[in-house]
Amino acid sequence: MRGMSRQFVVILAGGKGERFWPLSRQSRPKQLLPILGEKPMLAQTLDRVRRVVPRENILVITNAVQAAAVRRACPGLPARNVIAEPVGRDSAPAVGVAAALVERQDPRGVFAILAADHVIHDEAAFRRDLKTAFSTAAAGPVMVTLGIVPTEPVTGYGYIKVARKGRQTAGRIRPVERFVEKPDLATARRYLASGDYLWNSGMFIWSVPVVLAAFAAHAPALARGLATLRRQLAAGRPLATVLKQVYPKLEKISVDYALLEHARNVVVLPASFDWDDVGAWPAVARHRACDSAGNVQRGNTLVEQGSGNIVLSEGRHLVTVLGADNLIVVHTPDATLVCPRDRAQDIKALLKRLAADPAGCRLL
């Protein structure tokens, strides 16, 4: 009787966190900051999974610029378990590298792909769901995702349509009919009213053979590049050398586009835990205490005759808001942001302007 597959967790931690500028920078993105809580968000993610898999089975994939800071944010994690991409190629190549690394330890290993910067308060429920997903992925040739039961018609998330009919599944697991892009408001309202849709959390669990077969079937060019990488690793070449030579040549594509939108063996577990991907500054107000006027403040700040503001200040600098509502004001030693709360998603456009200005590049 074949032994049980080993379980691994792979955390993707290479994001820029641009919508949290100026606090978040390329070398110190939001996953390395205590945006919410007292620890960096990456450290909080590690804490959630350490009771599911041993620390030696946790891998963190980041980029070369952030690698040293990521290692400092992961005390107790073996330094070799932090893998630095030489260039960014989106999530599908990162998943392929993860599969290759897990394969070296267990050719039939099962691994979860998680983001470094999500907020989950009910950690016990999260761990129960993750264990269920691991068991499902180990038991059959399926790709498992964790879907979030929607509470409002959000337009900033992708959605998963759950199939009403189709192959048999066990327990709370449901077959997936399709993945859909971020909708407009009217469409999001229809999704919510139908009861057939879940938010796409970006959390996936699968075995090495299943995900490699999916690459071969749905992303053959990427599969060939990954095969080269796997052969070189099997021959004993150092990982950093192999990544430097092979990784830049891999197709730049997300795992959703490369695999999940094409596969017919995807199932979803509706999550029993709370979840927030904390995509921009307004998310802070959902998790931090506010005053009687709905203002969220951190650091040396003062709001007078204003409501619904998010005001943060690093260091001793005093930031005040007088007679204004629904602003985001963030002060750091070298940059200050002031914008309406409903324009928070446009911060990326501001950063493009900075990137085009040689003097502004130092602030990215």
mmCIF file of C-alpha atoms in Angstrom:
data_model
loop_
_atom_site.group_PDB
_atom_site.id
_atom_site.type_symbol
_atom_site.label_atom_id
_atom_site.label_comp_id
_atom_site.label_asym_id
_atom_site.label_seq_id
_atom_site.Cartn_x
_atom_site.Cartn_y
_atom_site.Cartn_z
ATOM 1 C CA MET A 1 0.000 0.000 0.000
ATOM 2 C CA ARG A 2 1.435 3.311 -1.093
ATOM 3 C CA GLY A 3 2.249 5.742 1.695
ATOM 4 C CA MET A 4 0.438 9.019 2.123
ATOM 5 C CA SER A 5 1.565 11.968 0.012
ATOM 6 C CA ARG A 6 3.495 14.651 1.850
ATOM 7 C CA GLN A 7 1.840 18.044 2.206
ATOM 8 C CA PHE A 8 3.459 21.391 1.451
ATOM 9 C CA VAL A 9 2.463 25.048 1.512
ATOM 10 C CA VAL A 10 3.850 27.485 -1.065
ATOM 11 C CA ILE A 11 3.380 31.183 -0.333
ATOM 12 C CA LEU A 12 3.641 33.665 -3.199
ATOM 13 C CA ALA A 13 5.239 36.811 -1.785
ATOM 14 C CA GLY A 14 6.592 38.754 -4.736
ATOM 15 C CA GLY A 15 3.906 41.424 -5.094
ATOM 16 C CA LYS A 16 4.605 45.146 -5.134
ATOM 17 C CA GLY A 17 1.635 46.289 -3.025
ATOM 18 C CA GLU A 18 1.387 49.419 -5.145
ATOM 19 C CA ARG A 19 -2.043 50.485 -3.873
ATOM 20 C CA PHE A 20 -0.553 50.887 -0.382
ATOM 21 C CA TRP A 21 1.985 53.499 -1.507
ATOM 22 C CA PRO A 22 3.702 55.449 0.013
ATOM 23 C CA LEU A 23 3.974 53.056 2.968
ATOM 24 C CA SER A 24 4.522 50.099 0.604
ATOM 25 C CA ARG A 25 7.556 50.243 -1.689
ATOM 26 C CA GLN A 26 9.159 47.820 -4.152
ATOM 27 C CA SER A 27 11.782 46.777 -1.599
ATOM 28 C CA ARG A 28 9.293 46.825 1.297
ATOM 29 C CA PRO A 29 5.866 45.839 -0.106
ATOM 30 C CA LYS A 30 2.703 45.399 1.928
ATOM 31 C CA GLN A 31 3.332 41.710 2.712
ATOM 32 C CA LEU A 32 6.429 42.790 4.642
ATOM 33 C CA LEU A 33 4.544 45.450 6.600
ATOM 34 C CA PRO A 34 2.134 45.251 9.559
ATOM 35 C CA ILE A 35 -0.653 46.832 7.516
ATOM 36 C CA LEU A 36 -3.060 45.064 9.873
ATOM 37 C CA GLY A 37 -1.927 43.499 13.133
ATOM 38 C CA GLU A 38 1.434 43.726 14.852
ATOM 39 C CA LYS A 39 3.406 41.431 12.523
ATOM 40 C CA PRO A 40 4.184 41.691 8.800
ATOM 41 C CA MET A 41 1.371 40.138 6.788
ATOM 42 C CA LEU A 42 3.707 37.424 5.512
ATOM 43 C CA ALA A 43 4.569 36.453 9.092
ATOM 44 C CA GLN A 44 0.857 36.245 9.890
ATOM 45 C CA THR A 45 0.366 33.909 6.919
ATOM 46 C CA LEU A 46 3.199 31.691 8.142
ATOM 47 C CA ASP A 47 1.645 31.534 11.592
ATOM 48 C CA ARG A 48 -1.649 30.296 10.079
ATOM 49 C CA VAL A 49 -0.096 27.355 8.237
ATOM 50 C CA ARG A 50 2.556 26.161 10.717
ATOM 51 C CA ARG A 51 -0.026 24.001 12.480
ATOM 52 C CA VAL A 52 -0.945 22.317 9.180
ATOM 53 C CA VAL A 53 2.483 21.450 7.743
ATOM 54 C CA PRO A 54 5.974 21.404 9.299
ATOM 55 C CA ARG A 55 8.123 24.488 8.690
ATOM 56 C CA GLU A 56 10.521 22.563 6.431
ATOM 57 C CA ASN A 57 7.545 21.958 4.086
ATOM 58 C CA ILE A 58 6.779 25.673 3.701
ATOM 59 C CA LEU A 59 8.228 27.453 0.671
ATOM 60 C CA VAL A 60 8.080 31.193 -0.014
ATOM 61 C CA ILE A 61 8.534 32.429 -3.581
ATOM 62 C CA THR A 62 9.517 36.080 -3.895
ATOM 63 C CA ASN A 63 11.810 38.168 -6.112
ATOM 64 C CA ALA A 64 15.488 39.009 -5.935
ATOM 65 C CA VAL A 65 14.888 42.559 -4.650
ATOM 66 C CA GLN A 66 12.783 41.389 -1.716
ATOM 67 C CA ALA A 67 14.474 38.059 -0.904
ATOM 68 C CA ALA A 68 16.651 39.298 1.976
ATOM 69 C CA ALA A 69 13.763 41.151 3.607
ATOM 70 C CA VAL A 70 11.491 38.117 3.171
ATOM 71 C CA ARG A 71 14.023 35.907 4.955
ATOM 72 C CA ARG A 72 14.141 38.391 7.841
ATOM 73 C CA ALA A 73 10.332 38.327 8.021
ATOM 74 C CA CYS A 74 10.310 34.508 8.225
ATOM 75 C CA PRO A 75 12.228 33.655 11.414
ATOM 76 C CA GLY A 76 12.556 29.928 11.860
ATOM 77 C CA LEU A 77 12.017 29.153 8.185
ATOM 78 C CA PRO A 78 15.091 27.563 6.549
ATOM 79 C CA ALA A 79 16.813 30.167 4.363
ATOM 80 C CA ARG A 80 16.823 27.739 1.415
ATOM 81 C CA ASN A 81 13.017 27.658 1.555
ATOM 82 C CA VAL A 82 12.862 31.266 0.325
ATOM 83 C CA ILE A 83 13.142 31.138 -3.466
ATOM 84 C CA ALA A 84 13.967 34.311 -5.401
ATOM 85 C CA GLU A 85 12.672 34.720 -8.938
ATOM 86 C CA PRO A 86 15.291 36.476 -11.089
ATOM 87 C CA VAL A 87 12.475 38.246 -12.972
ATOM 88 C CA GLY A 88 8.721 38.447 -12.501
ATOM 89 C CA ARG A 89 6.776 36.067 -14.762
ATOM 90 C CA ASP A 90 3.361 36.100 -13.008
ATOM 91 C CA SER A 91 1.888 33.227 -11.018
ATOM 92 C CA ALA A 92 1.875 30.280 -13.468
ATOM 93 C CA PRO A 93 5.695 29.970 -13.718
ATOM 94 C CA ALA A 94 5.913 30.352 -9.933
ATOM 95 C CA VAL A 95 3.462 27.465 -9.531
ATOM 96 C CA GLY A 96 5.557 25.436 -11.980
ATOM 97 C CA VAL A 97 8.725 26.067 -9.984
ATOM 98 C CA ALA A 98 6.867 25.107 -6.813
ATOM 99 C CA ALA A 99 5.761 21.852 -8.427
ATOM 100 C CA ALA A 100 9.354 21.091 -9.428
ATOM 101 C CA LEU A 101 10.648 21.734 -5.914
ATOM 102 C CA VAL A 102 7.926 19.676 -4.233
ATOM 103 C CA GLU A 103 8.487 16.893 -6.788
ATOM 104 C CA ARG A 104 12.116 16.585 -5.643
ATOM 105 C CA GLN A 105 10.914 15.744 -2.121
ATOM 106 C CA ASP A 106 7.821 13.704 -3.034
ATOM 107 C CA PRO A 107 6.851 12.995 -6.661
ATOM 108 C CA ARG A 108 3.228 12.645 -5.544
ATOM 109 C CA GLY A 109 3.307 15.480 -3.036
ATOM 110 C CA VAL A 110 0.304 17.745 -2.545
ATOM 111 C CA PHE A 111 0.842 21.476 -2.169
ATOM 112 C CA ALA A 112 -1.220 24.569 -1.514
ATOM 113 C CA ILE A 113 -0.645 27.881 -3.256
ATOM 114 C CA LEU A 114 -1.425 30.789 -0.918
ATOM 115 C CA ALA A 115 -0.965 34.553 -1.078
ATOM 116 C CA ALA A 116 1.214 36.289 1.498
ATOM 117 C CA ASP A 117 -1.081 39.224 2.190
ATOM 118 C CA HIS A 118 -4.608 38.002 2.959
ATOM 119 C CA VAL A 119 -6.392 38.705 6.230
ATOM 120 C CA ILE A 120 -8.142 35.753 7.912
ATOM 121 C CA HIS A 121 -9.359 36.082 11.487
ATOM 122 C CA ASP A 122 -10.915 32.632 12.007
ATOM 123 C CA GLU A 123 -7.677 30.712 11.717
ATOM 124 C CA ALA A 124 -9.109 27.478 13.126
ATOM 125 C CA ALA A 125 -11.749 27.348 10.371
ATOM 126 C CA PHE A 126 -9.085 28.162 7.777
ATOM 127 C CA ARG A 127 -6.933 25.271 8.921
ATOM 128 C CA ARG A 128 -9.900 22.884 8.858
ATOM 129 C CA ASP A 129 -10.747 23.893 5.291
ATOM 130 C CA LEU A 130 -7.130 23.652 4.182
ATOM 131 C CA LYS A 131 -6.874 20.134 5.599
ATOM 132 C CA THR A 132 -10.080 19.154 3.757
ATOM 133 C CA ALA A 133 -8.641 20.557 0.536
ATOM 134 C CA PHE A 134 -5.401 18.624 1.047
ATOM 135 C CA SER A 135 -7.336 15.382 1.553
ATOM 136 C CA THR A 136 -9.440 16.007 -1.558
ATOM 137 C CA ALA A 137 -6.412 16.757 -3.737
ATOM 138 C CA ALA A 138 -4.594 13.671 -2.473
ATOM 139 C CA ALA A 139 -7.593 11.391 -3.086
ATOM 140 C CA GLY A 140 -8.153 12.018 -6.793
ATOM 141 C CA PRO A 141 -7.086 13.821 -9.994
ATOM 142 C CA VAL A 142 -8.666 17.169 -9.149
ATOM 143 C CA MET A 143 -7.486 20.736 -8.687
ATOM 144 C CA VAL A 144 -9.032 22.256 -5.572
ATOM 145 C CA THR A 145 -9.692 25.921 -4.932
ATOM 146 C CA LEU A 146 -11.077 27.664 -1.873
ATOM 147 C CA GLY A 147 -13.993 29.920 -2.798
ATOM 148 C CA ILE A 148 -15.271 32.716 -0.572
ATOM 149 C CA VAL A 149 -19.015 33.033 -0.027
ATOM 150 C CA PRO A 150 -19.796 36.579 -1.215
ATOM 151 C CA THR A 151 -21.404 39.027 1.182
ATOM 152 C CA GLU A 152 -21.860 41.947 -1.209
ATOM 153 C CA PRO A 153 -21.664 42.640 -4.978
ATOM 154 C CA VAL A 154 -17.942 43.398 -5.116
ATOM 155 C CA THR A 155 -16.509 44.372 -8.522
ATOM 156 C CA GLY A 156 -12.852 44.029 -7.545
ATOM 157 C CA TYR A 157 -12.756 40.219 -7.320
ATOM 158 C CA GLY A 158 -12.919 37.453 -9.873
ATOM 159 C CA TYR A 159 -15.733 34.946 -9.351
ATOM 160 C CA ILE A 160 -16.159 31.171 -9.536
ATOM 161 C CA LYS A 161 -19.415 29.749 -10.892
ATOM 162 C CA VAL A 162 -20.357 26.552 -9.080
ATOM 163 C CA ALA A 163 -21.882 23.849 -11.300
ATOM 164 C CA ARG A 164 -25.390 22.769 -10.305
ATOM 165 C CA LYS A 165 -25.047 19.479 -12.140
ATOM 166 C CA GLY A 166 -22.080 17.359 -13.088
ATOM 167 C CA ARG A 167 -19.657 14.939 -11.566
ATOM 168 C CA GLN A 168 -20.244 13.676 -8.055
ATOM 169 C CA THR A 169 -18.328 15.301 -5.220
ATOM 170 C CA ALA A 170 -18.064 14.568 -1.519
ATOM 171 C CA GLY A 171 -19.098 16.676 1.447
ATOM 172 C CA ARG A 172 -18.975 20.418 0.840
ATOM 173 C CA ILE A 173 -16.785 20.082 -2.262
ATOM 174 C CA ARG A 174 -18.526 21.282 -5.453
ATOM 175 C CA PRO A 175 -17.576 21.042 -9.145
ATOM 176 C CA VAL A 176 -16.604 24.306 -10.839
ATOM 177 C CA GLU A 177 -18.401 25.323 -14.025
ATOM 178 C CA ARG A 178 -16.164 28.251 -14.892
ATOM 179 C CA PHE A 179 -14.056 31.144 -13.655
ATOM 180 C CA VAL A 180 -15.225 34.651 -14.581
ATOM 181 C CA GLU A 181 -13.436 37.987 -14.674
ATOM 182 C CA LYS A 182 -14.099 40.930 -12.389
ATOM 183 C CA PRO A 183 -17.684 42.005 -13.206
ATOM 184 C CA ASP A 184 -19.378 45.379 -13.398
ATOM 185 C CA LEU A 185 -21.746 46.263 -10.561
ATOM 186 C CA ALA A 186 -24.939 45.066 -12.258
ATOM 187 C CA THR A 187 -23.340 41.711 -13.075
ATOM 188 C CA ALA A 188 -21.956 41.364 -9.552
ATOM 189 C CA ARG A 189 -25.452 41.925 -8.183
ATOM 190 C CA ARG A 190 -26.797 39.150 -10.419
ATOM 191 C CA TYR A 191 -24.039 36.830 -9.260
ATOM 192 C CA LEU A 192 -24.872 37.522 -5.624
ATOM 193 C CA ALA A 193 -28.614 37.042 -6.128
ATOM 194 C CA SER A 194 -28.176 33.735 -7.977
ATOM 195 C CA GLY A 195 -26.298 32.015 -5.172
ATOM 196 C CA ASP A 196 -24.208 30.187 -7.783
ATOM 197 C CA TYR A 197 -21.026 32.238 -7.468
ATOM 198 C CA LEU A 198 -18.133 32.464 -5.037
ATOM 199 C CA TRP A 199 -15.285 34.951 -4.862
ATOM 200 C CA ASN A 200 -12.026 33.621 -6.288
ATOM 201 C CA SER A 201 -9.612 33.699 -3.352
ATOM 202 C CA GLY A 202 -6.563 32.688 -5.407
ATOM 203 C CA MET A 203 -5.900 29.758 -3.054
ATOM 204 C CA PHE A 204 -5.306 26.449 -4.862
ATOM 205 C CA ILE A 205 -4.410 22.940 -3.722
ATOM 206 C CA TRP A 206 -3.272 20.108 -6.013
ATOM 207 C CA SER A 207 -0.856 17.216 -6.330
ATOM 208 C CA VAL A 208 2.347 17.365 -8.347
ATOM 209 C CA PRO A 209 1.144 14.867 -11.025
ATOM 210 C CA VAL A 210 -2.186 16.675 -11.467
ATOM 211 C CA VAL A 211 -0.745 20.173 -11.874
ATOM 212 C CA LEU A 212 2.059 19.006 -14.179
ATOM 213 C CA ALA A 213 -0.541 17.216 -16.326
ATOM 214 C CA ALA A 214 -2.546 20.449 -16.441
ATOM 215 C CA PHE A 215 0.511 22.383 -17.652
ATOM 216 C CA ALA A 216 1.084 19.775 -20.383
ATOM 217 C CA ALA A 217 -2.555 19.884 -21.499
ATOM 218 C CA HIS A 218 -3.299 23.612 -21.310
ATOM 219 C CA ALA A 219 0.060 25.443 -21.418
ATOM 220 C CA PRO A 220 2.385 23.242 -23.488
ATOM 221 C CA ALA A 221 5.010 25.913 -24.168
ATOM 222 C CA LEU A 222 5.283 26.669 -20.467
ATOM 223 C CA ALA A 223 5.327 22.923 -19.716
ATOM 224 C CA ARG A 224 8.336 22.484 -21.995
ATOM 225 C CA GLY A 225 10.230 25.227 -20.189
ATOM 226 C CA LEU A 226 9.362 23.692 -16.842
ATOM 227 C CA ALA A 227 10.512 20.279 -18.087
ATOM 228 C CA THR A 228 13.918 21.817 -18.840
ATOM 229 C CA LEU A 229 14.033 23.306 -15.364
ATOM 230 C CA ARG A 230 13.070 19.964 -13.759
ATOM 231 C CA ARG A 231 15.720 18.064 -15.748
ATOM 232 C CA GLN A 232 18.453 20.465 -14.715
ATOM 233 C CA LEU A 233 17.435 20.293 -11.061
ATOM 234 C CA ALA A 234 17.365 16.480 -11.257
ATOM 235 C CA ALA A 235 20.912 16.607 -12.650
ATOM 236 C CA GLY A 236 22.037 18.393 -9.498
ATOM 237 C CA ARG A 237 22.491 21.924 -10.830
ATOM 238 C CA PRO A 238 22.032 24.695 -8.219
ATOM 239 C CA LEU A 239 18.532 26.129 -8.101
ATOM 240 C CA ALA A 240 19.679 29.760 -8.399
ATOM 241 C CA THR A 241 21.686 28.942 -11.538
ATOM 242 C CA VAL A 242 18.802 27.054 -13.133
ATOM 243 C CA LEU A 243 16.341 29.833 -12.380
ATOM 244 C CA LYS A 244 18.672 32.484 -13.788
ATOM 245 C CA GLN A 245 19.020 30.595 -17.073
ATOM 246 C CA VAL A 246 15.527 29.157 -17.542
ATOM 247 C CA TYR A 247 13.051 31.382 -15.706
ATOM 248 C CA PRO A 248 13.297 34.530 -17.889
ATOM 249 C CA LYS A 249 12.371 32.411 -20.924
ATOM 250 C CA LEU A 250 9.130 31.095 -19.410
ATOM 251 C CA GLU A 251 5.825 32.495 -20.606
ATOM 252 C CA LYS A 252 4.535 35.347 -18.447
ATOM 253 C CA ILE A 253 0.979 34.351 -17.509
ATOM 254 C CA SER A 254 -1.216 33.904 -14.452
ATOM 255 C CA VAL A 255 -2.172 30.435 -13.285
ATOM 256 C CA ASP A 256 -5.851 31.330 -13.726
ATOM 257 C CA TYR A 257 -5.386 32.038 -17.433
ATOM 258 C CA ALA A 258 -2.885 29.239 -18.031
ATOM 259 C CA LEU A 259 -4.676 26.385 -16.257
ATOM 260 C CA LEU A 260 -7.851 27.017 -14.308
ATOM 261 C CA GLU A 261 -9.950 28.663 -17.006
ATOM 262 C CA HIS A 262 -9.332 25.660 -19.274
ATOM 263 C CA ALA A 263 -9.317 22.684 -16.907
ATOM 264 C CA ARG A 264 -12.393 20.522 -16.387
ATOM 265 C CA ASN A 265 -11.234 18.860 -13.186
ATOM 266 C CA VAL A 266 -11.472 21.886 -10.881
ATOM 267 C CA VAL A 267 -13.521 21.646 -7.697
ATOM 268 C CA VAL A 268 -14.205 24.257 -5.062
ATOM 269 C CA LEU A 269 -14.608 24.185 -1.312
ATOM 270 C CA PRO A 270 -16.776 27.099 -0.100
ATOM 271 C CA ALA A 271 -14.736 28.577 2.725
ATOM 272 C CA SER A 272 -16.075 28.530 6.269
ATOM 273 C CA PHE A 273 -13.666 31.308 7.308
ATOM 274 C CA ASP A 274 -13.664 35.080 6.871
ATOM 275 C CA TRP A 275 -11.355 36.520 4.214
ATOM 276 C CA ASP A 276 -10.108 39.832 2.858
ATOM 277 C CA ASP A 277 -7.410 40.264 0.232
ATOM 278 C CA VAL A 278 -6.653 43.785 1.553
ATOM 279 C CA GLY A 279 -6.184 45.204 -1.913
ATOM 280 C CA ALA A 280 -6.075 48.933 -1.151
ATOM 281 C CA TRP A 281 -6.143 51.469 1.677
ATOM 282 C CA PRO A 282 -9.951 51.385 2.257
ATOM 283 C CA ALA A 283 -9.559 47.773 3.456
ATOM 284 C CA VAL A 284 -7.787 49.099 6.553
ATOM 285 C CA ALA A 285 -11.085 50.585 7.755
ATOM 286 C CA ARG A 286 -12.684 47.137 7.705
ATOM 287 C CA HIS A 287 -10.242 45.761 10.260
ATOM 288 C CA ARG A 288 -9.008 48.626 12.437
ATOM 289 C CA ALA A 289 -10.951 50.357 15.179
ATOM 290 C CA CYS A 290 -12.392 53.743 14.242
ATOM 291 C CA ASP A 291 -13.599 56.706 16.272
ATOM 292 C CA SER A 292 -17.226 57.794 16.638
ATOM 293 C CA ALA A 293 -17.019 59.616 13.283
ATOM 294 C CA GLY A 294 -15.625 56.600 11.438
ATOM 295 C CA ASN A 295 -12.048 57.868 11.224
ATOM 296 C CA VAL A 296 -9.203 55.339 11.300
ATOM 297 C CA GLN A 297 -5.955 56.801 12.645
ATOM 298 C CA ARG A 298 -2.484 55.440 13.278
ATOM 299 C CA GLY A 299 0.574 57.313 14.458
ATOM 300 C CA ASN A 300 0.751 61.013 15.316
ATOM 301 C CA THR A 301 -2.538 62.163 13.773
ATOM 302 C CA LEU A 302 -5.532 64.347 14.575
ATOM 303 C CA VAL A 303 -8.889 64.655 12.801
ATOM 304 C CA GLU A 304 -11.159 67.574 13.660
ATOM 305 C CA GLN A 305 -14.669 67.959 12.220
ATOM 306 C CA GLY A 306 -14.164 65.167 9.712
ATOM 307 C CA SER A 307 -15.553 61.675 9.166
ATOM 308 C CA GLY A 308 -14.671 58.496 7.315
ATOM 309 C CA ASN A 309 -10.987 59.404 6.953
ATOM 310 C CA ILE A 310 -7.994 57.050 6.997
ATOM 311 C CA VAL A 311 -4.984 58.933 8.394
ATOM 312 C CA LEU A 312 -1.571 57.382 9.055
ATOM 313 C CA SER A 313 1.742 58.973 9.969
ATOM 314 C CA GLU A 314 5.141 57.331 10.355
ATOM 315 C CA GLY A 315 7.487 58.757 12.933
ATOM 316 C CA ARG A 316 6.897 61.933 14.951
ATOM 317 C CA HIS A 317 5.442 64.061 12.150
ATOM 318 C CA LEU A 318 1.956 65.312 13.056
ATOM 319 C CA VAL A 319 -0.711 64.921 10.360
ATOM 320 C CA THR A 320 -4.010 66.776 10.861
ATOM 321 C CA VAL A 321 -7.257 66.772 8.903
ATOM 322 C CA LEU A 322 -9.745 69.595 9.450
ATOM 323 C CA GLY A 323 -13.278 69.748 8.051
ATOM 324 C CA ALA A 324 -12.794 67.015 5.432
ATOM 325 C CA ASP A 325 -14.468 63.655 4.925
ATOM 326 C CA ASN A 326 -13.557 60.337 3.289
ATOM 327 C CA LEU A 327 -9.903 61.072 2.631
ATOM 328 C CA ILE A 328 -6.850 58.826 2.688
ATOM 329 C CA VAL A 329 -3.836 60.660 4.110
ATOM 330 C CA VAL A 330 -0.602 58.692 4.523
ATOM 331 C CA HIS A 331 2.638 60.386 5.549
ATOM 332 C CA THR A 332 6.086 58.781 5.430
ATOM 333 C CA PRO A 333 9.463 60.511 5.901
ATOM 334 C CA ASP A 334 9.874 61.087 2.153
ATOM 335 C CA ALA A 335 6.373 61.092 0.662
ATOM 336 C CA THR A 336 2.785 62.025 1.514
ATOM 337 C CA LEU A 337 -0.390 60.786 -0.159
ATOM 338 C CA VAL A 338 -3.725 62.603 -0.062
ATOM 339 C CA CYS A 339 -6.625 61.179 -2.062
ATOM 340 C CA PRO A 340 -10.371 60.509 -1.791
ATOM 341 C CA ARG A 341 -11.195 57.061 -0.450
ATOM 342 C CA ASP A 342 -13.129 56.204 -3.610
ATOM 343 C CA ARG A 343 -10.020 56.898 -5.749
ATOM 344 C CA ALA A 344 -7.730 54.466 -3.912
ATOM 345 C CA GLN A 345 -7.589 52.092 -6.877
ATOM 346 C CA ASP A 346 -6.077 54.902 -8.981
ATOM 347 C CA ILE A 347 -2.861 55.049 -6.934
ATOM 348 C CA LYS A 348 -1.245 52.741 -9.506
ATOM 349 C CA ALA A 349 -1.743 55.455 -12.154
ATOM 350 C CA LEU A 350 0.050 57.904 -9.869
ATOM 351 C CA LEU A 351 2.978 55.519 -9.569
ATOM 352 C CA LYS A 352 3.251 55.290 -13.354
ATOM 353 C CA ARG A 353 3.796 59.050 -13.381
ATOM 354 C CA LEU A 354 6.496 58.672 -10.738
ATOM 355 C CA ALA A 355 8.152 55.859 -12.680
ATOM 356 C CA ALA A 356 8.398 58.116 -15.731
ATOM 357 C CA ASP A 357 10.187 60.793 -13.707
ATOM 358 C CA PRO A 358 13.843 59.997 -12.824
ATOM 359 C CA ALA A 359 13.500 62.041 -9.650
ATOM 360 C CA GLY A 360 10.344 60.177 -8.663
ATOM 361 C CA CYS A 361 11.773 56.680 -9.135
ATOM 362 C CA ARG A 362 13.479 56.833 -5.747
ATOM 363 C CA LEU A 363 10.031 56.929 -4.135
ATOM 364 C CA LEU A 364 8.871 53.645 -5.666
#
